[in-house]
GROMACS .gro file of C-alpha atoms in nm:
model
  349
    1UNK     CA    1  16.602 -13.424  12.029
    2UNK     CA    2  16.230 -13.282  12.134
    3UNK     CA    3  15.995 -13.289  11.819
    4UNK     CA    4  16.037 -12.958  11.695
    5UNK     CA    5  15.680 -12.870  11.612
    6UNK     CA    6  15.600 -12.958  11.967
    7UNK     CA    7  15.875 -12.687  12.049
    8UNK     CA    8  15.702 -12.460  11.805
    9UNK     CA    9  15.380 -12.516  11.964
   10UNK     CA   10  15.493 -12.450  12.353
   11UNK     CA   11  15.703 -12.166  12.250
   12UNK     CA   12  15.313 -12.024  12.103
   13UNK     CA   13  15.173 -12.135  12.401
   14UNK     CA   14  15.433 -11.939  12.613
   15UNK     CA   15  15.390 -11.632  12.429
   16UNK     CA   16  15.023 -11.618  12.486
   17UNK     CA   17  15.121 -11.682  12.817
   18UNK     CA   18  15.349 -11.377  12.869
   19UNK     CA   19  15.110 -11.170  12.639
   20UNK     CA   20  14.791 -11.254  12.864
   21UNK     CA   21  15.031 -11.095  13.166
   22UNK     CA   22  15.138 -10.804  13.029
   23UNK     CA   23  14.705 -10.737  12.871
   24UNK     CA   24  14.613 -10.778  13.246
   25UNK     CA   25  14.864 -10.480  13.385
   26UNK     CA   26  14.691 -10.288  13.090
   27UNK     CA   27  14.315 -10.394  13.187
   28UNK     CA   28  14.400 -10.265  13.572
   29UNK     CA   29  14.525  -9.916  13.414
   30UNK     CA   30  14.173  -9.908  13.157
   31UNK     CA   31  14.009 -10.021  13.532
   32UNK     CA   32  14.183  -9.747  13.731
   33UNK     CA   33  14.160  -9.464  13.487
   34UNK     CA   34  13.865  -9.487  13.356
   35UNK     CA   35  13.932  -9.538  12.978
   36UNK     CA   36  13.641  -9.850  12.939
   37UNK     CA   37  13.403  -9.606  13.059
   38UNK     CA   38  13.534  -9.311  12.824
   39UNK     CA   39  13.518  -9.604  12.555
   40UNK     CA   40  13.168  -9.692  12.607
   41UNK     CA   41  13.076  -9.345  12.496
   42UNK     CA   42  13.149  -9.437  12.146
   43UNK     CA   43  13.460  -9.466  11.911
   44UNK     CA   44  13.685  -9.201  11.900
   45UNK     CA   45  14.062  -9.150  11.775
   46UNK     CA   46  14.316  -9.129  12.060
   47UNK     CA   47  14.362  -8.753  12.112
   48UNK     CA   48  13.918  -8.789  12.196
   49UNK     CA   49  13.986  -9.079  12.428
   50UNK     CA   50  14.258  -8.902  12.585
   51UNK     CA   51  14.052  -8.577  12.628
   52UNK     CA   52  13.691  -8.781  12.778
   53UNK     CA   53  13.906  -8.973  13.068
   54UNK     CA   54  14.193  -8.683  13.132
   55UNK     CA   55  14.427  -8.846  13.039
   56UNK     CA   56  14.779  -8.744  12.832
   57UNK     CA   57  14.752  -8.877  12.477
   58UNK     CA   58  15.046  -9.056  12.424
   59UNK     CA   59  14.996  -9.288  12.742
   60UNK     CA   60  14.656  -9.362  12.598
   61UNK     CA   61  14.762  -9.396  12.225
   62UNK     CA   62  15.049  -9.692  12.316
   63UNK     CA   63  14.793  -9.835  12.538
   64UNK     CA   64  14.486  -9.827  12.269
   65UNK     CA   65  14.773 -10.010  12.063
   66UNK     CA   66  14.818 -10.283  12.294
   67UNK     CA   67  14.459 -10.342  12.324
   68UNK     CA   68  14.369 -10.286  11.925
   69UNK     CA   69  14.665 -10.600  11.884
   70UNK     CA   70  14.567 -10.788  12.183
   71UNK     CA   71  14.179 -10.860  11.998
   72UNK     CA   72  14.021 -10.618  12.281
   73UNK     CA   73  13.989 -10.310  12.106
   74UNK     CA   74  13.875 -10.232  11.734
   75UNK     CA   75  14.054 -10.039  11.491
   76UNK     CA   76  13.909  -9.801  11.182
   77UNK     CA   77  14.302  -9.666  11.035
   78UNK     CA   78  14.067  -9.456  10.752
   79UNK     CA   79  13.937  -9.273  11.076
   80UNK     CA   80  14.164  -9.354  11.321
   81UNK     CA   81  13.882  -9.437  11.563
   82UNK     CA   82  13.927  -9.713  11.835
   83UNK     CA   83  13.611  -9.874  11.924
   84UNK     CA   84  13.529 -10.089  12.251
   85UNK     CA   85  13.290 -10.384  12.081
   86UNK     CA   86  13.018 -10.342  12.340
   87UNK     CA   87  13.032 -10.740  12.365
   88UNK     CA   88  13.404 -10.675  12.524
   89UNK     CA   89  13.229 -10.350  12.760
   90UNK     CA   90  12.977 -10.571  12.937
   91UNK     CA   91  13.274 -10.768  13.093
   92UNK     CA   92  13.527 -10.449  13.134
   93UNK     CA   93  13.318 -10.225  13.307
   94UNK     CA   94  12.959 -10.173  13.533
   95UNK     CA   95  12.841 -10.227  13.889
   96UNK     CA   96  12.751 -10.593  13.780
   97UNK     CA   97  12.898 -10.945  13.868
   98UNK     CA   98  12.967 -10.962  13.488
   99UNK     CA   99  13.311 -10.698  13.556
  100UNK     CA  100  13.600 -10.933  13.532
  101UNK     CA  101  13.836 -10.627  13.593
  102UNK     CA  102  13.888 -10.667  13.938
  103UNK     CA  103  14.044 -10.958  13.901
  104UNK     CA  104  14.302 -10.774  13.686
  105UNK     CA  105  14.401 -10.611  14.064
  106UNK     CA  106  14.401 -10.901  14.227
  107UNK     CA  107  14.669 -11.069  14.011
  108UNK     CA  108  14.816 -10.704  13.974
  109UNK     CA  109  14.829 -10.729  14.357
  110UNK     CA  110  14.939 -11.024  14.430
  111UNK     CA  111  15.284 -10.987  14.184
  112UNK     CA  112  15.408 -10.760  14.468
  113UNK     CA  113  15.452 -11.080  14.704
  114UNK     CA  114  15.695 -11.186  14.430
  115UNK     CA  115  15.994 -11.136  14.658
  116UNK     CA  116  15.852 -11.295  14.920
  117UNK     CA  117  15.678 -11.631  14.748
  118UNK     CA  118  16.052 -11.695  14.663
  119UNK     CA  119  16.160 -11.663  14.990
  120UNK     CA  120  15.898 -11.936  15.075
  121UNK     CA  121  16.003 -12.187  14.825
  122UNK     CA  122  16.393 -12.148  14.906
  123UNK     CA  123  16.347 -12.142  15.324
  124UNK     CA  124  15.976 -12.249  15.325
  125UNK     CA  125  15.752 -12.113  15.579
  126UNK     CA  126  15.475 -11.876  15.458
  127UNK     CA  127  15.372 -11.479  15.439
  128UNK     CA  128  15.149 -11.399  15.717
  129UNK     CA  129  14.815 -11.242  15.621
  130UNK     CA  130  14.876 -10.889  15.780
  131UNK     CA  131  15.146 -10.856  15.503
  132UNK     CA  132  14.878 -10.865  15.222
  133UNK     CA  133  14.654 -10.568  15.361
  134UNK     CA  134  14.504 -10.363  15.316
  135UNK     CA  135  14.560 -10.417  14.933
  136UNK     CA  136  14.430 -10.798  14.992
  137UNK     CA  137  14.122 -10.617  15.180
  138UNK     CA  138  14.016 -10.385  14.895
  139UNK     CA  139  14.099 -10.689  14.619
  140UNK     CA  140  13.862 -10.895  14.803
  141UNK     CA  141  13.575 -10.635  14.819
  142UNK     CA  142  13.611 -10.514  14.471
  143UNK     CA  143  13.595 -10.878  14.299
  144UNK     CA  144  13.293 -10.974  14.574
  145UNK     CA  145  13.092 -10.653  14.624
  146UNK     CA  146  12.915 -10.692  14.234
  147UNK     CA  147  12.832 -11.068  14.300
  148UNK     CA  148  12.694 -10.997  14.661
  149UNK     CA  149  12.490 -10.741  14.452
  150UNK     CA  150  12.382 -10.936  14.143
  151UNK     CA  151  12.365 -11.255  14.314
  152UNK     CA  152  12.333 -11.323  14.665
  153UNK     CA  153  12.025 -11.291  14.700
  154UNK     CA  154  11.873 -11.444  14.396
  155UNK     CA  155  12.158 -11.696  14.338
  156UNK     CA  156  12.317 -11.822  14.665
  157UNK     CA  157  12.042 -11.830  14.887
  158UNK     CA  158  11.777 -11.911  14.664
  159UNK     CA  159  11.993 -12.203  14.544
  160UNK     CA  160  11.901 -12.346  14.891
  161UNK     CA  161  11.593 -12.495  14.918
  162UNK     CA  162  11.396 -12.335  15.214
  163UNK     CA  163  11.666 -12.054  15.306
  164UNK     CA  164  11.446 -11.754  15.167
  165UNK     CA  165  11.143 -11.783  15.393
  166UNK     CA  166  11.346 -11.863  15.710
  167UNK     CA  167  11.558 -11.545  15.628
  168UNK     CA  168  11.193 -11.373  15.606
  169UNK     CA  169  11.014 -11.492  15.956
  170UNK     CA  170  11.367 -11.388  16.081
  171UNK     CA  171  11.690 -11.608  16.180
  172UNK     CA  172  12.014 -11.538  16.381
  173UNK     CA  173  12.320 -11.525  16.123
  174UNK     CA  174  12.672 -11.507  16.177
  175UNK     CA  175  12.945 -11.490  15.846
  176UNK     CA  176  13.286 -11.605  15.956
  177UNK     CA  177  13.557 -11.446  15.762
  178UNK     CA  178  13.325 -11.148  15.679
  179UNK     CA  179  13.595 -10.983  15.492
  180UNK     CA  180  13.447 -10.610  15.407
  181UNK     CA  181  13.128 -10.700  15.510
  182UNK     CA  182  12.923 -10.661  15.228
  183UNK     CA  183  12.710 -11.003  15.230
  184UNK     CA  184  12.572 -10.952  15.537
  185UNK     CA  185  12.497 -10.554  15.453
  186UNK     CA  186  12.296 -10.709  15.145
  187UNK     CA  187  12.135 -10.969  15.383
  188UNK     CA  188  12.036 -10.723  15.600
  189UNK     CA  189  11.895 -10.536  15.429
  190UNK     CA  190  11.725 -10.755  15.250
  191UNK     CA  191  11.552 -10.931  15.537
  192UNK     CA  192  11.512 -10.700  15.799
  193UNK     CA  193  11.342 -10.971  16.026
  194UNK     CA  194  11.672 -11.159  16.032
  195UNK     CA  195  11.974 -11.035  16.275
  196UNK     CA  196  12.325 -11.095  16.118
  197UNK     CA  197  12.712 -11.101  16.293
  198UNK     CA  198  13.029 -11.111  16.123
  199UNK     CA  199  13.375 -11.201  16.224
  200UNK     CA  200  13.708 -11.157  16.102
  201UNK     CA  201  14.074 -11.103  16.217
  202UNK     CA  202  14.144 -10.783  15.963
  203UNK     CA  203  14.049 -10.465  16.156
  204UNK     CA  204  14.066 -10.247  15.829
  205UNK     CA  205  13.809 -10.493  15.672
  206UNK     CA  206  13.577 -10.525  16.010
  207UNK     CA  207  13.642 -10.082  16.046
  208UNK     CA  208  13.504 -10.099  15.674
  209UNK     CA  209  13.240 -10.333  15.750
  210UNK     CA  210  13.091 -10.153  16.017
  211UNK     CA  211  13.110  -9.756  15.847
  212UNK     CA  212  12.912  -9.954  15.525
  213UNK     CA  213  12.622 -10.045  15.761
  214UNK     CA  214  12.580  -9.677  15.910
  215UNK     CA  215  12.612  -9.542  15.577
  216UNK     CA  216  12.284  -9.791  15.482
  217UNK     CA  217  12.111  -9.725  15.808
  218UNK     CA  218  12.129 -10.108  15.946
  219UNK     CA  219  12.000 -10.208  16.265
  220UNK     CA  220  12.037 -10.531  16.241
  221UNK     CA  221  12.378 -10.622  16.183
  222UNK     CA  222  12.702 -10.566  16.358
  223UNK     CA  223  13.108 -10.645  16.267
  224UNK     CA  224  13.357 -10.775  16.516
  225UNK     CA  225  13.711 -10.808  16.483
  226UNK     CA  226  13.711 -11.190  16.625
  227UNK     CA  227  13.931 -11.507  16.550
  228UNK     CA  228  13.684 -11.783  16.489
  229UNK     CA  229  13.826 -12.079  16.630
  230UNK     CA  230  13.605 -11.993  16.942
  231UNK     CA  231  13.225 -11.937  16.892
  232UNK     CA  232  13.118 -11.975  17.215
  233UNK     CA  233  12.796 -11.796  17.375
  234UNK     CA  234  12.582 -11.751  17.067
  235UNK     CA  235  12.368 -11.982  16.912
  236UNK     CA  236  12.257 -11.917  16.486
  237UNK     CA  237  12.034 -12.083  16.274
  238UNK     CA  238  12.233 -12.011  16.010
  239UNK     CA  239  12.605 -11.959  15.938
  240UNK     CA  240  12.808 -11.911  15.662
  241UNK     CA  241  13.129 -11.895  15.519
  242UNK     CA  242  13.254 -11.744  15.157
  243UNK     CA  243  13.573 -11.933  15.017
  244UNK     CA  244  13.689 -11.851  15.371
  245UNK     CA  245  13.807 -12.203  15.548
  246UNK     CA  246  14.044 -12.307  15.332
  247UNK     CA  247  14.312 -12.088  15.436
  248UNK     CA  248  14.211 -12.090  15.807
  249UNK     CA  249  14.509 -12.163  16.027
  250UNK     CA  250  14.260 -12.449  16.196
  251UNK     CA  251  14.006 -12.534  15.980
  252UNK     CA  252  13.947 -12.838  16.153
  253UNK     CA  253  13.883 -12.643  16.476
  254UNK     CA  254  13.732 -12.365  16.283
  255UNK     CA  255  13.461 -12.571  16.151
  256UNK     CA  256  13.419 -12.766  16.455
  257UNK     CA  257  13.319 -12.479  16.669
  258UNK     CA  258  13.083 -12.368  16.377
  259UNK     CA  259  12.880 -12.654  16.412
  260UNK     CA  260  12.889 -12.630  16.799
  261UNK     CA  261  12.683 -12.255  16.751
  262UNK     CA  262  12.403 -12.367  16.544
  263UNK     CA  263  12.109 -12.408  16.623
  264UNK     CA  264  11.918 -12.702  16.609
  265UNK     CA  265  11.816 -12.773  16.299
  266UNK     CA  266  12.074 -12.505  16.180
  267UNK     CA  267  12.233 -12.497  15.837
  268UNK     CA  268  12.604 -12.409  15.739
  269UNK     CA  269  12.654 -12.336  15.403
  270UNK     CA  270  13.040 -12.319  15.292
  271UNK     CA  271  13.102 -12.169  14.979
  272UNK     CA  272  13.420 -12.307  14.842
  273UNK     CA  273  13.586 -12.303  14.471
  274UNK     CA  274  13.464 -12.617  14.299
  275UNK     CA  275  13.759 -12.854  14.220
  276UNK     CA  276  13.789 -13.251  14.279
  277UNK     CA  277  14.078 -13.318  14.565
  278UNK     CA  278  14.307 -13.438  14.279
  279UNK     CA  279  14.480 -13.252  14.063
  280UNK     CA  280  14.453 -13.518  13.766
  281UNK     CA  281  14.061 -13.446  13.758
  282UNK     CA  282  14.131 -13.089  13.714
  283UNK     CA  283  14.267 -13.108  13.387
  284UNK     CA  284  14.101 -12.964  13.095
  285UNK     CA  285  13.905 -12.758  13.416
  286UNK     CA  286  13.943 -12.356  13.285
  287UNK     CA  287  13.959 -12.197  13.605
  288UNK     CA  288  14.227 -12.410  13.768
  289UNK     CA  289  14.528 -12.327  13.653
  290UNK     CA  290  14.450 -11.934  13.803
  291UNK     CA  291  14.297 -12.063  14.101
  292UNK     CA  292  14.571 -12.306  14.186
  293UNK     CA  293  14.798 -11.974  14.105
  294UNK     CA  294  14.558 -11.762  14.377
  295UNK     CA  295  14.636 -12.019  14.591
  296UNK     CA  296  14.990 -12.061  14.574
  297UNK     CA  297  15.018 -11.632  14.588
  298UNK     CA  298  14.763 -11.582  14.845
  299UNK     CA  299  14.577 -11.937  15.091
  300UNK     CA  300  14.863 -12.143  15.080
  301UNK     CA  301  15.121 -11.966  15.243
  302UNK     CA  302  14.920 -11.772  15.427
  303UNK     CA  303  14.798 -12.097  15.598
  304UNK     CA  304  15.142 -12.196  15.664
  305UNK     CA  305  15.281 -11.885  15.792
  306UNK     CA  306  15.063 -11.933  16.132
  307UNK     CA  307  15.134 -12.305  16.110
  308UNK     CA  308  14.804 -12.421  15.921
  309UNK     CA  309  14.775 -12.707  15.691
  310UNK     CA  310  14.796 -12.487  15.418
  311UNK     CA  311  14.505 -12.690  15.233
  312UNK     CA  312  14.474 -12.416  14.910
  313UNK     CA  313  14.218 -12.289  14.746
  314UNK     CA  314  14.146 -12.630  14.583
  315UNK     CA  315  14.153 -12.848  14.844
  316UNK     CA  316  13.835 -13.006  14.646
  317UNK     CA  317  13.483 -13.106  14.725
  318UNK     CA  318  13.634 -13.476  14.867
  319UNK     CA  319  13.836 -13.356  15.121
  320UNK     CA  320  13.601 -13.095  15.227
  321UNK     CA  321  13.332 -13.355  15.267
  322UNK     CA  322  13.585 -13.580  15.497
  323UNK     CA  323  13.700 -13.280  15.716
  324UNK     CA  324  13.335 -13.167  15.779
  325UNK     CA  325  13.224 -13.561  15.810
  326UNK     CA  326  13.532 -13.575  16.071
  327UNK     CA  327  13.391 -13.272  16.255
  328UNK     CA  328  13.101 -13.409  16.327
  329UNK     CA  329  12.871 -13.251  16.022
  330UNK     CA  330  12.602 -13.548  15.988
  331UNK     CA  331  12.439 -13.410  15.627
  332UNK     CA  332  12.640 -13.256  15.391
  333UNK     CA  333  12.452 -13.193  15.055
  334UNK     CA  334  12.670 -13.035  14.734
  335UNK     CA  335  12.479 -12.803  14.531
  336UNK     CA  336  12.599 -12.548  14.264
  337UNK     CA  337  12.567 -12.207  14.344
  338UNK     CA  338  12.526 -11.931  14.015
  339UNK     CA  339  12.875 -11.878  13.961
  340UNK     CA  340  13.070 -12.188  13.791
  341UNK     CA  341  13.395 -12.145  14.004
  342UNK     CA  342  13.182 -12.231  14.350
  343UNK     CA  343  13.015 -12.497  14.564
  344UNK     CA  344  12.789 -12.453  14.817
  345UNK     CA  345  12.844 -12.707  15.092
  346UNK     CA  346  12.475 -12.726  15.272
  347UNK     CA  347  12.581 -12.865  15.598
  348UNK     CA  348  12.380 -12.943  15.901
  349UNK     CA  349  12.468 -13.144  16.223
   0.00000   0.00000   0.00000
């Protein structure tokens, strides 16, 4: 018979389990409707809240409940005020890399594959990637677009020793699996000496990509829809690559061909989730259990539904450093880049 306080203990560790799932559909609604925002203005009883976000009352009252129990929200029962502790507001709303609420869509997202991820386990196989979009598309963009803004510039390339003032005199740059677009838009305009390409295989995101760069009046950047196993033709000085191999149908090939269109002297830097290759190292690691759960919902099978390896999301830093060592990648330096969930692989031939 199992030791029953251990039972106790998992059945606690369960519930928080379940209870985290059911706060994160409630985050996406505060996300969607506005009610972090309305919060921010100050406290206010439910029938206020309601009334700031237009929203009916009762919906917002068993929500503020939730969130009151669930240690988000404050509660005053002599005023019946519900307060957002502005140490909670910093990560629940803003146009800043500090808004974890997107990620409340992702997950929110990805449950609707549900159906299908069982399908894969029972009959294997995988879920090809045109079945995620365009929800996959605007997931993508909304839990990227603040970091591009907060940190790109300032974090990712300055984290590379040299990048900055080569991006200044002006470089050739391509991104390959571009998604929306929105690093290179920041690039671009950010050095306006540099010229800057991105590829990707999602029309809606390359369609988005391109209307984002008339809207911001850039010359000096263009989207193409564009499998990247083939870079033939042009050469760059620098490429890049946001958590974008490991669910390529060929890495292998994928990153081959990138290091045929450098430049000399060129640089590849590969942004990928920092994990070790085995799983046993990853213990105790916070973000792994939801990033091995990303990739089992999202880079796995889509990696196996075109016949890929289906390497996942942590494939690790040492099999990333033998696939681009097998490639033909002669330097490959592992730095940390400003948020704790990434690498950056600075890789040059």
């Amino acid at each position: 018979m199992p030791d029953p306080e251990k039972i106790k203990q998992f059945a606690g560790k369960v519930l928080g389990l379940y209870t985290g799932a059911m706060l994160t559909q409630l985050i996406y609604l505060g996300y969607k409707t506005g009610l972090f925002e309305a919060s921010a203005k100050g406290a206010a009883t439910s029938e206020e809240l309601s009334e700031r976000a237009g929203l009916q009352e009762r919906y917002v009252r068993e929500w503020l409940a939730a969130m009151v129990t669930g240690g988000i929200y404050e509660y005053d029962p002599a005023t019946r005020e519900y307060t957002l502790p502005e140490a909670h507001a910093v990560l629940l709303m803003g146009d800043h890399a500090n808004n974890l609420c997107p990620h409340s869509q992702m997950i929110t997202h990805f449950s609707t594959h549900l159906p299908r991820m069982l399908e894969c386990f029972e009959q294997g196989g995988g879920i090809d990637y045109s079945e995620y979009r365009p929800g996959f598309t605007e997931c993508m963009d909304d839990v990227w677009r603040r970091i591009f803004d907060d940190q790109l510039v300032s974090g990712f390339v300055s984290a590379v020793e040299g990048l900055e003032a080569k991006l200044q005199n002006g470089i050739r740059v391509l991104d390959i699996g571009c998604g929306t677009g929105h690093a290179l838009n920041v690039l671009a305009q950010a050095y306006p000496q540099s010229t800057f390409v991105g590829y990707d295989i999602a029309e809606d995101a390359i369609a988005a990509a391109n209307t984002e760069a008339q809207v911001m009046g850039l010359q000096n950047v263009r989207f193409e829809v564009k499998d990247v196993t083939s870079l033939e033709g042009e050469k760059f000085e620098l490429i890049t690559a946001f958590d974008a191999i490991h669910d390529q149908r060929e890495p292998e090939t994928v990153l081959a061909s990138v290091r045929d269109a450098l430049a000399d002297n060129g640089t590849f830097l590969m942004i990928e989730f920092k994990f070790n290759s085995e799983v046993q190292n990853n213990i105790g690691n916070p973000f792994a259990p939801m990033y091995y759960a990303f990739s089992l919902m999202h880079c796995t099978p889509v990696s196996l539904a075109s016949g890929g390896p289906g390497l996942g999301a942590c494939w690790g830093e040492q099999v990333a450093r033998e696939t681009l060592g097998k490639v033909g990648f002669a330097e490959v330096e592992v730095i940390d880049s400003p948020r704790p969930q990434n690498y950056i692989f600075v890789c040059q031939r």
